[in-house]
Tab-separated table of C-alpha atoms and ligand atoms in Angstrom:
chain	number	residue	atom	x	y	z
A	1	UNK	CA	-76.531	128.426	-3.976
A	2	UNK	CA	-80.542	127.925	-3.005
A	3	UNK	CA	-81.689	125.013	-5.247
A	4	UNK	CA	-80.808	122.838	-8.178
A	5	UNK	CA	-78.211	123.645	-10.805
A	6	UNK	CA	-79.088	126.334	-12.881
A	7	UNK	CA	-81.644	127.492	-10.213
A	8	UNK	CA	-81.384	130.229	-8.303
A	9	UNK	CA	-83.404	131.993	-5.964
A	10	UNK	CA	-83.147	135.247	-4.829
A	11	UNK	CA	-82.855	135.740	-1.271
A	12	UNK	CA	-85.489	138.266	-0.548
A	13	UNK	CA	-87.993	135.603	-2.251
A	14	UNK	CA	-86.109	132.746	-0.504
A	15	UNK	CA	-86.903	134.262	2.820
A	16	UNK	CA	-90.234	135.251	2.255
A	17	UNK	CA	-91.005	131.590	1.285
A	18	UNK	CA	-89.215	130.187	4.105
A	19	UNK	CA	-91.437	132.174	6.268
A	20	UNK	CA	-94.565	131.636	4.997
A	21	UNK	CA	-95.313	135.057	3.670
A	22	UNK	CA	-97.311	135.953	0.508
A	23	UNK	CA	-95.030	135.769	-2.940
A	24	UNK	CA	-95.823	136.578	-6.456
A	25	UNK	CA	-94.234	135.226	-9.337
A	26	UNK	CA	-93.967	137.786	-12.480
A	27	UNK	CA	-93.019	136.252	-16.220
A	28	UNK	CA	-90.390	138.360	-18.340
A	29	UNK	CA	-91.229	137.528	-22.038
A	30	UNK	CA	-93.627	140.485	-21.404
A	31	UNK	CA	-90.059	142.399	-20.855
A	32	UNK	CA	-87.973	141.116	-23.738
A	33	UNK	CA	-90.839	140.392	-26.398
A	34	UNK	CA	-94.248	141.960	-25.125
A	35	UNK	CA	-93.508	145.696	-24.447
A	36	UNK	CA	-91.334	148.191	-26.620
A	37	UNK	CA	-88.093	149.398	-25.538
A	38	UNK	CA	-88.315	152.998	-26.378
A	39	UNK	CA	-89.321	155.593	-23.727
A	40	UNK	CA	-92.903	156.656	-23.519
A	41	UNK	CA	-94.889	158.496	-20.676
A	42	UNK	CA	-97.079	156.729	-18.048
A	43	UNK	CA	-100.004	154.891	-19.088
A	44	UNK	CA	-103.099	156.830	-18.703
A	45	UNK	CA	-106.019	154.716	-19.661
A	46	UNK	CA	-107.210	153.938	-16.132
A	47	UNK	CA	-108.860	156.476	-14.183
A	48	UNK	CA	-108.721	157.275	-10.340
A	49	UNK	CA	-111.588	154.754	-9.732
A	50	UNK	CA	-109.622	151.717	-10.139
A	51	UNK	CA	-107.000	150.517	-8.093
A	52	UNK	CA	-104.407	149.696	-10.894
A	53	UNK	CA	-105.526	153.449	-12.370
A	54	UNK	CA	-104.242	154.444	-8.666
A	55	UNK	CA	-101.344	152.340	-8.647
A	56	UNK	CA	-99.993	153.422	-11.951
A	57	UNK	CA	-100.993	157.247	-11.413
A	58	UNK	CA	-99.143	157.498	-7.830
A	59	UNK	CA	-95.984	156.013	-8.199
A	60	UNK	CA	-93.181	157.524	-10.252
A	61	UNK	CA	-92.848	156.855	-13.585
A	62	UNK	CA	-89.577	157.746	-15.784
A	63	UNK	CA	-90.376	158.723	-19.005
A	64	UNK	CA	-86.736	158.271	-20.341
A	65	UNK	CA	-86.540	155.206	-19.198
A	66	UNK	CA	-87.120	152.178	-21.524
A	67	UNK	CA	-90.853	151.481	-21.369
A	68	UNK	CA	-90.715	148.101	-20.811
A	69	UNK	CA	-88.857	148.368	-17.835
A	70	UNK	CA	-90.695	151.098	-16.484
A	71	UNK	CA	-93.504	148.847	-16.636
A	72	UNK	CA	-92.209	145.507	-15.351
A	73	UNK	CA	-91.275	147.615	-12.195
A	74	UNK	CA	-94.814	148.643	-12.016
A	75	UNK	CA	-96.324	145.530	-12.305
A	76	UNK	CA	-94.038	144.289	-8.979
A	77	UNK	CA	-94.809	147.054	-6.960
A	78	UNK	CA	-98.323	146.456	-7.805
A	79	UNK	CA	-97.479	142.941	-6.181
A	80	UNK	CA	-96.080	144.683	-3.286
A	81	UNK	CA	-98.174	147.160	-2.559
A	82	UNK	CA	-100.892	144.574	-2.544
A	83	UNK	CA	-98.685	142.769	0.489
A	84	UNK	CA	-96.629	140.750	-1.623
A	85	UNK	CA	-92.803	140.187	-2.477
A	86	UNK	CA	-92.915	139.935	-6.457
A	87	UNK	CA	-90.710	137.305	-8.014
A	88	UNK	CA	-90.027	138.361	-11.400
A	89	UNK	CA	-88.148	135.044	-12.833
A	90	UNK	CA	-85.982	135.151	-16.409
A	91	UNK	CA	-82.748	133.600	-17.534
A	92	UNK	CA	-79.484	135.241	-16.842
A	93	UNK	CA	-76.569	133.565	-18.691
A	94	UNK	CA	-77.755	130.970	-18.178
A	95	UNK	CA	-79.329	130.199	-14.538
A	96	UNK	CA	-83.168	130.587	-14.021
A	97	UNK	CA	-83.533	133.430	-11.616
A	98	UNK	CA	-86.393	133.630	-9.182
A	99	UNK	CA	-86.578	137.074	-8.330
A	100	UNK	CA	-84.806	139.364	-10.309
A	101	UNK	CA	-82.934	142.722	-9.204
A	102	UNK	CA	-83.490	145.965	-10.740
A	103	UNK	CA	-80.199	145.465	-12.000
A	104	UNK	CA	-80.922	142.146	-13.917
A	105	UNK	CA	-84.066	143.447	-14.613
A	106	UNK	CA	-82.309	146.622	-16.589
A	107	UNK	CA	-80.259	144.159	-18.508
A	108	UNK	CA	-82.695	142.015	-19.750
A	109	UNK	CA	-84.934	144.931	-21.050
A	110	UNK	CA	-82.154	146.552	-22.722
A	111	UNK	CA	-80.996	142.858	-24.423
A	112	UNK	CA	-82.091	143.058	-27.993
A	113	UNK	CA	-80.579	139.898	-28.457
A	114	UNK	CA	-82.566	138.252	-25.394
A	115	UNK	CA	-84.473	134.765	-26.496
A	116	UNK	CA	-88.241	134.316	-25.066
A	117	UNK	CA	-88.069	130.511	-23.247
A	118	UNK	CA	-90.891	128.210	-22.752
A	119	UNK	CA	-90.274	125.542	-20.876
A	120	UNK	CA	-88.642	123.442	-23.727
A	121	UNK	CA	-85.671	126.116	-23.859
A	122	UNK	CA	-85.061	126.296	-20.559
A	123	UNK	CA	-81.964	123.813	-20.441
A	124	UNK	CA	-80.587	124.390	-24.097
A	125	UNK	CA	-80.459	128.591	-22.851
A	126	UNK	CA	-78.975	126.848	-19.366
A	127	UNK	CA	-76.018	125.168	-21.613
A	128	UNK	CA	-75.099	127.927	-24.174
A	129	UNK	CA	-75.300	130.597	-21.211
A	130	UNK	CA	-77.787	132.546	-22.770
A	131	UNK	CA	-79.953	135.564	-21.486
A	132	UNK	CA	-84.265	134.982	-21.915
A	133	UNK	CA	-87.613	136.620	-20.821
A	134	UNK	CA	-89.713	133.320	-19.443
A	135	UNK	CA	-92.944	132.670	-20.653
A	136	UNK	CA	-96.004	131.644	-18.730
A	137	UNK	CA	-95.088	127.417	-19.005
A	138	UNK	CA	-91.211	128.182	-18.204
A	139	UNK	CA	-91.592	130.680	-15.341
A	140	UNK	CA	-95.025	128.084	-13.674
A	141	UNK	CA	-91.847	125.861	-13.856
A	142	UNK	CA	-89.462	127.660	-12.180
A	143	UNK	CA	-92.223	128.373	-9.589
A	144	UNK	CA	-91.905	124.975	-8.633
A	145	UNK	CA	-88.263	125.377	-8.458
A	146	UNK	CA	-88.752	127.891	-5.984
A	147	UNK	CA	-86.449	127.059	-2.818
A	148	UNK	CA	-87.493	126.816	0.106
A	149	UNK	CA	-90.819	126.301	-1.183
A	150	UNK	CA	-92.573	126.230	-4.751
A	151	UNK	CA	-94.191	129.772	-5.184
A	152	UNK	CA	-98.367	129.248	-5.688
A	153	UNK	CA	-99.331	132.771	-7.304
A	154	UNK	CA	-98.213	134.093	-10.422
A	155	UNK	CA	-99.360	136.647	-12.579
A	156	UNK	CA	-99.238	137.988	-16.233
A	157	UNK	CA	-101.333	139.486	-19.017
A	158	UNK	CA	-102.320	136.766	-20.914
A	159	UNK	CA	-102.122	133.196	-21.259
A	160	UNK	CA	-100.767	131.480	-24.516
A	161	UNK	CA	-103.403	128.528	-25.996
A	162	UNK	CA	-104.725	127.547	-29.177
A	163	UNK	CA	-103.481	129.390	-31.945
A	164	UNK	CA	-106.510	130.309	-34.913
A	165	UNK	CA	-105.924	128.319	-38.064
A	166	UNK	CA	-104.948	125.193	-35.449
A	167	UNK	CA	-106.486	123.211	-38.348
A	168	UNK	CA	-103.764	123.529	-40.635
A	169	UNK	CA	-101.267	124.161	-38.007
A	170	UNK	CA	-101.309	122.697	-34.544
A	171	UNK	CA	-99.249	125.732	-32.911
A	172	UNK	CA	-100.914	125.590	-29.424
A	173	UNK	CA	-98.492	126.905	-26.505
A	174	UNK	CA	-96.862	124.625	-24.083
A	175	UNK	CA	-98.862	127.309	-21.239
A	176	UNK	CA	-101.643	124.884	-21.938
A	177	UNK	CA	-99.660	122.214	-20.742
A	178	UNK	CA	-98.041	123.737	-17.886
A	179	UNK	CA	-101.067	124.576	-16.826
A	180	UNK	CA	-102.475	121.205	-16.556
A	181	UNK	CA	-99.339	119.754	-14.852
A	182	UNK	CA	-98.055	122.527	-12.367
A	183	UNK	CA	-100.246	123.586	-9.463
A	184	UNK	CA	-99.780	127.228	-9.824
A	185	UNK	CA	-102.544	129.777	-9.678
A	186	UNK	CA	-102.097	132.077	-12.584
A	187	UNK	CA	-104.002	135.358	-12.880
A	188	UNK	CA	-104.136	136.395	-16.583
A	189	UNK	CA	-107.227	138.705	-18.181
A	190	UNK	CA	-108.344	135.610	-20.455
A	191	UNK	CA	-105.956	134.336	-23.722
A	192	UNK	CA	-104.135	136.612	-25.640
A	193	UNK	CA	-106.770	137.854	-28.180
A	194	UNK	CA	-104.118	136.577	-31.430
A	195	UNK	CA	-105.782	132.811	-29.965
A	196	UNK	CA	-108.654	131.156	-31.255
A	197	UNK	CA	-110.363	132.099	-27.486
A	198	UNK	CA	-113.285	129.075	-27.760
A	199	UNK	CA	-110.639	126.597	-28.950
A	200	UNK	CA	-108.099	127.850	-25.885
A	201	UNK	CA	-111.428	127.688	-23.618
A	202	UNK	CA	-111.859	123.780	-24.723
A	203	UNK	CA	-108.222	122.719	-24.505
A	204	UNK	CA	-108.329	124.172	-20.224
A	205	UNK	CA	-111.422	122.206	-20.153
A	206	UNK	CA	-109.915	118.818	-21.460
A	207	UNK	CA	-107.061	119.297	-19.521
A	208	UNK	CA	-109.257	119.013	-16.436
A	209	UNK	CA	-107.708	123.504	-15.194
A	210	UNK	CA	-109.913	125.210	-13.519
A	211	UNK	CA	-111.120	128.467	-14.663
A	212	UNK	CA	-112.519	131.191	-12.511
A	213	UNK	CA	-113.817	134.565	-13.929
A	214	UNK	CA	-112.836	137.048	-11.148
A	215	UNK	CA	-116.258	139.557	-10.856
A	216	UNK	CA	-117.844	137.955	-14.893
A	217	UNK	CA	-119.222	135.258	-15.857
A	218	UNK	CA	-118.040	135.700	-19.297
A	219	UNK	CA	-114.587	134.609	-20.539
A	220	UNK	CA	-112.207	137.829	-20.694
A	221	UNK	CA	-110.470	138.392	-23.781
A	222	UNK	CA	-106.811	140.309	-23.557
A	223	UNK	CA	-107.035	144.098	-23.650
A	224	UNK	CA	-110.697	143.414	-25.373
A	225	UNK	CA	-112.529	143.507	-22.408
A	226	UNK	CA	-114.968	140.032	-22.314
A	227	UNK	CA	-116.231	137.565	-24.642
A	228	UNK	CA	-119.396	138.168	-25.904
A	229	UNK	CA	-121.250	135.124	-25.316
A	230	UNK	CA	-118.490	132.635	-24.040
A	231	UNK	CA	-119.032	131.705	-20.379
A	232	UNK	CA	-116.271	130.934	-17.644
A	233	UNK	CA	-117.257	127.727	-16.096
A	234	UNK	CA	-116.779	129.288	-12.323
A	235	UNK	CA	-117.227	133.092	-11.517
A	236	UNK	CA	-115.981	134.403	-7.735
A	237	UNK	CA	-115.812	137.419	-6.449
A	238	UNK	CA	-113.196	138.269	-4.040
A	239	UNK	CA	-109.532	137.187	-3.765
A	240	UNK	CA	-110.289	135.070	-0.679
A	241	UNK	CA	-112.922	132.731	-2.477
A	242	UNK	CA	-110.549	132.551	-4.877
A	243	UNK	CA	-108.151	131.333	-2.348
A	244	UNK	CA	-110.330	129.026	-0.959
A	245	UNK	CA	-111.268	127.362	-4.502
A	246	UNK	CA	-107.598	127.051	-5.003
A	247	UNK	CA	-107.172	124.973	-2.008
A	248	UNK	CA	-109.485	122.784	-2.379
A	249	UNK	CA	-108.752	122.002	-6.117
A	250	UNK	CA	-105.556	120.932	-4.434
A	251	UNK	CA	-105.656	120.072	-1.266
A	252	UNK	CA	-109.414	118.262	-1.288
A	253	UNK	CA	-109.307	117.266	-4.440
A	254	UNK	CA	-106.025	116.305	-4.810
A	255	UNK	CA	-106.093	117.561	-8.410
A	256	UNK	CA	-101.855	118.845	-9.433
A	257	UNK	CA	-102.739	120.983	-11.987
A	258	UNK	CA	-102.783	125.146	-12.660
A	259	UNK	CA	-105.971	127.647	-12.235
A	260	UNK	CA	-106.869	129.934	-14.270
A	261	UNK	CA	-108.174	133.042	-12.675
A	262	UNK	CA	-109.393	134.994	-14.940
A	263	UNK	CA	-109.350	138.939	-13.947
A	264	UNK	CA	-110.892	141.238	-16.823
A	265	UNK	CA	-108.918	144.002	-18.273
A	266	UNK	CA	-110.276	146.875	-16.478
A	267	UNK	CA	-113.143	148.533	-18.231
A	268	UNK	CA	-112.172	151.751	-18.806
A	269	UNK	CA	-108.933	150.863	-20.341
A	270	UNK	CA	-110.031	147.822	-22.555
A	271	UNK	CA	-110.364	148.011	-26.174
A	272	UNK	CA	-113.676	147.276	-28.598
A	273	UNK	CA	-113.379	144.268	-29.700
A	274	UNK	CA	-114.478	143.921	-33.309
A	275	UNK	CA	-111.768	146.785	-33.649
A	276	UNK	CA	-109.039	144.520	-31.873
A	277	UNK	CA	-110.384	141.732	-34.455
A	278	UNK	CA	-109.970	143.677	-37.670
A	279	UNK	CA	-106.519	144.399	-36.203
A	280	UNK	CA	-105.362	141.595	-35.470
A	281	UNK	CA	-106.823	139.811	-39.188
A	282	UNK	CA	-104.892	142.457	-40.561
A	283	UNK	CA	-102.010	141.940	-38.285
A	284	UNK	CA	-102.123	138.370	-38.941
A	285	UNK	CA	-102.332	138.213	-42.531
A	286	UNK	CA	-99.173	140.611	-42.763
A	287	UNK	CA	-97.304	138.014	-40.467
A	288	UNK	CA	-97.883	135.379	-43.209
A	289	UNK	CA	-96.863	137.656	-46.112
A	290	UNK	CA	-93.293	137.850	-44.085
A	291	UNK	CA	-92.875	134.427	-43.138
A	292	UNK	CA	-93.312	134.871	-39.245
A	293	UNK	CA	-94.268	132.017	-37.650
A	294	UNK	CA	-94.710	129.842	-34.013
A	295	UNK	CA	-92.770	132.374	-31.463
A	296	UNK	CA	-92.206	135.346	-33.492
A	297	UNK	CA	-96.107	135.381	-34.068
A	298	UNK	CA	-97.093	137.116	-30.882
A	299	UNK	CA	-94.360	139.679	-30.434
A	300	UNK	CA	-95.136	140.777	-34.247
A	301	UNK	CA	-98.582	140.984	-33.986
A	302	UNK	CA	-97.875	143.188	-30.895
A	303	UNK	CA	-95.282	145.546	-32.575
A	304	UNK	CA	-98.094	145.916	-35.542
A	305	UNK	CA	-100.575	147.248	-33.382
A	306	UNK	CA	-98.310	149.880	-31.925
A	307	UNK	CA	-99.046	152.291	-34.566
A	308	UNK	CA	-102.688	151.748	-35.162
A	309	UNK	CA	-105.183	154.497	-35.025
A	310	UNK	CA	-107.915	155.346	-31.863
A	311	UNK	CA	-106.610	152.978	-29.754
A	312	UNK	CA	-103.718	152.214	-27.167
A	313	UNK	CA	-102.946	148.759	-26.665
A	314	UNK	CA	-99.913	149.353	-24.843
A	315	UNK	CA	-101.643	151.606	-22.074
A	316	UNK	CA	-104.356	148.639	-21.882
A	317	UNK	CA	-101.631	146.096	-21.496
A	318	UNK	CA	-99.746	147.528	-18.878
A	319	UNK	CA	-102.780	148.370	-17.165
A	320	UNK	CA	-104.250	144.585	-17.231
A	321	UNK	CA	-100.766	143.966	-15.894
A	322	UNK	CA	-100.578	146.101	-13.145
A	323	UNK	CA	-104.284	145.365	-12.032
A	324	UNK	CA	-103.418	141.021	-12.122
A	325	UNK	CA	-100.274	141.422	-10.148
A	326	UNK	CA	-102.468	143.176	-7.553
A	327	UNK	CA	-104.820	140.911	-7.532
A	328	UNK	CA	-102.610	138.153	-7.407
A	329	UNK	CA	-101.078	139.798	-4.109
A	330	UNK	CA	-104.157	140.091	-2.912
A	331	UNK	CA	-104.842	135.947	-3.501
A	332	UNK	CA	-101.228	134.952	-2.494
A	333	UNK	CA	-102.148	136.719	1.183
A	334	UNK	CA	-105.181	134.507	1.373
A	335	UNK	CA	-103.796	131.387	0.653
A	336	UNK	CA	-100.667	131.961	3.104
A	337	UNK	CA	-102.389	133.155	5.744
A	338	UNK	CA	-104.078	129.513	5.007
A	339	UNK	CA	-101.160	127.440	5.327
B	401	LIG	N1	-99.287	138.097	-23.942
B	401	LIG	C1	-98.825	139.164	-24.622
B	401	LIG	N2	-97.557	139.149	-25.065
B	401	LIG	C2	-96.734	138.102	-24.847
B	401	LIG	C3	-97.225	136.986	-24.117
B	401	LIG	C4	-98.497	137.036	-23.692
B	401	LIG	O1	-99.543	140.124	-24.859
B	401	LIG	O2	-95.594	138.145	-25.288
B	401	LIG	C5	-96.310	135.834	-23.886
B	401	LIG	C6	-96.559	135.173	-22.530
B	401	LIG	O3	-95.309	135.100	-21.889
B	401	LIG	C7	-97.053	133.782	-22.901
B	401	LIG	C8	-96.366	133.566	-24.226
B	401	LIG	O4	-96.682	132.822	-21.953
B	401	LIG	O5	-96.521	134.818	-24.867
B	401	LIG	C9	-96.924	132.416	-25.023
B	401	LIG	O6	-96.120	132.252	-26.132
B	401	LIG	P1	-96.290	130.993	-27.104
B	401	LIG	O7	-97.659	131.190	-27.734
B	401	LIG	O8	-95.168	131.114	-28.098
B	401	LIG	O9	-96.243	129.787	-26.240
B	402	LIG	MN1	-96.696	128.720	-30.237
């Protein structure tokens, strides 16, 4: 067994680490709590003129397959095709797996009774054996679990942060903290837009991360495109300034935390934003009604947004997904060719 107890790395990521090639790691909560189960076709709300809209338009897709699935296995060949070996990381009975199979991958989509783990669950789900989708904090951890080497990429759709209403109710994820203690570049298009954004924006900047808006200098927002009039602190333009900021936050600096680089839903497939608002008030205020609260929040919010009218969330999702895990390739080859 490769690593600690509980820990295991696959062997096609193992290698790749050990020989200094380019590796992506992928979260799964986006599998067991983000994205439906039920079939649907392919995404369509990226044209031919971005890469992502290319990506998702020339590989196969199996429309009888669960979509979730369908999609996670999009969003690592977008890593490979970029030049990468994806490392989709989750909990299977137990053990933390860096770098899933299809196989594993298939079971966890199709486990209705799979948990979503931050990094506080990660050793209860170790003990009781239990089967999870990893959030952004747990799978940054298991990035630095990563054997030979801790992995230095990782991508996902958005980043968890400061909840709205944190007045009354301090619910801010533990991605915040992870972020600030594990030196792991994560590409994400901006908070998930359920977050009080500016609040989010102010916690990264007390906690001393890094963020870079990839090609804006406004803050992107989820599948809403960009903020309006909140700025990124850093914009850069190309994956190997990116790389080189990276390295230097750690390396010259000598500064152990995560980086946030920010990569805008593509514009063709992002949704107006004062419609996203009104649906997530709405979605929000329904949540309350039911009694769904902390964890259950997102994935509810999500599932209530499914049906709404003149818009499709799910094709902007997986398209933000497919478009960070290639550019996260695209940074990962950068900073190994570095090293
Ligand atoms: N973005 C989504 N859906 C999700 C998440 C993000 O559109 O399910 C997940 C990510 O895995 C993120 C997590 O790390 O939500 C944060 O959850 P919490 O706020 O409970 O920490
Ligand atoms: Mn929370």
């Amino acid at each position: 067994m490769n690593g600690s107890a509980g820990v295991v790395t696959s062997p096609e990521v193992a290698d790749a680490l050990a020989e200094g090639r380019p590796v992506v790691g992928l979260e799964t909560a986006v599998l067991t709590h983000g994205l439906p189960r039920e079939p649907r076709e392919r995404p369509t709300s990226l044209g031919p003129d971005h890469e992502a809209g290319r990506l998702l338009a020339g590989r196969d897709w199996d429309a009888g397959a669960p979509f979730n699935l369908e999609s996670v296995r999009a969003i690592a060949d977008a890593a490979r095709h970029a030049g990468a070996v994806p490392a989709t990381i989750g909990v299977i009975d137990g053990v933390l797996r860096i770098g899933l199979d299809d196989a594993e991958l298939e079971r966890l989509a199709l486990d209705e009774a799979a948990r979503k783990a931050s990094t506080r669950d990660l050793a209860g789900l170790s003990v009781d054996g239990a089967c999870a989708g990893t959030t952004v904090a747990a799978s940054m951890r298991a990035c630095r679990l990563a054997s030979p080497r801790p992995i230095e990429v990782f991508a996902t759709g958005g980043i968890g942060g400061v909840h709205r209403d944190w007045q009354s109710r301090p619910d801010i994820s533990a991605d915040l903290r992870a972020l600030a203690t594990e030196p792991v570049a994560v590409v994400a298009s901006g908070a998930k837009v359920i977050l009080d954004v500016t609040a989010t924006l102010e916690a990264l900047d007390s906690l001393g991360v890094p963020v870079l808006g990839f090609g804006t200098d406004r803050m992107p927002v989820f599948t809403a495109g960009l903020h309006d009039d909140l700025k990124v602190p850093h914009r850069i333009d190309d994956p190997e300034t990116a790389s080189r900021c990276i390295d230097r936050h750690w390396n010259s600096f000598g500064v152990a935390s995560g980086i946030l680089v920010a990569n805008p839903c593509p514009a063709d497939a992002s949704i107006d934003s004062s419609r996203l608002d009104a649906l997530v008030d709405t979605g929000l205020a329904e949540a309350s009604s039911l009694g769904i609260e902390g964890a259950d929040v997102t994935p509810f919010l999500l599932s209530s947004m499914l049906g709404a009218e003149g818009t499709d969330p799910l094709s902007s999702n997986v398209a933000l997904l497919v478009s960070n895990a290639s550019l996260a390739g695209r940074i990962a080859i950068h900073l190994s060719a570095r090293s």
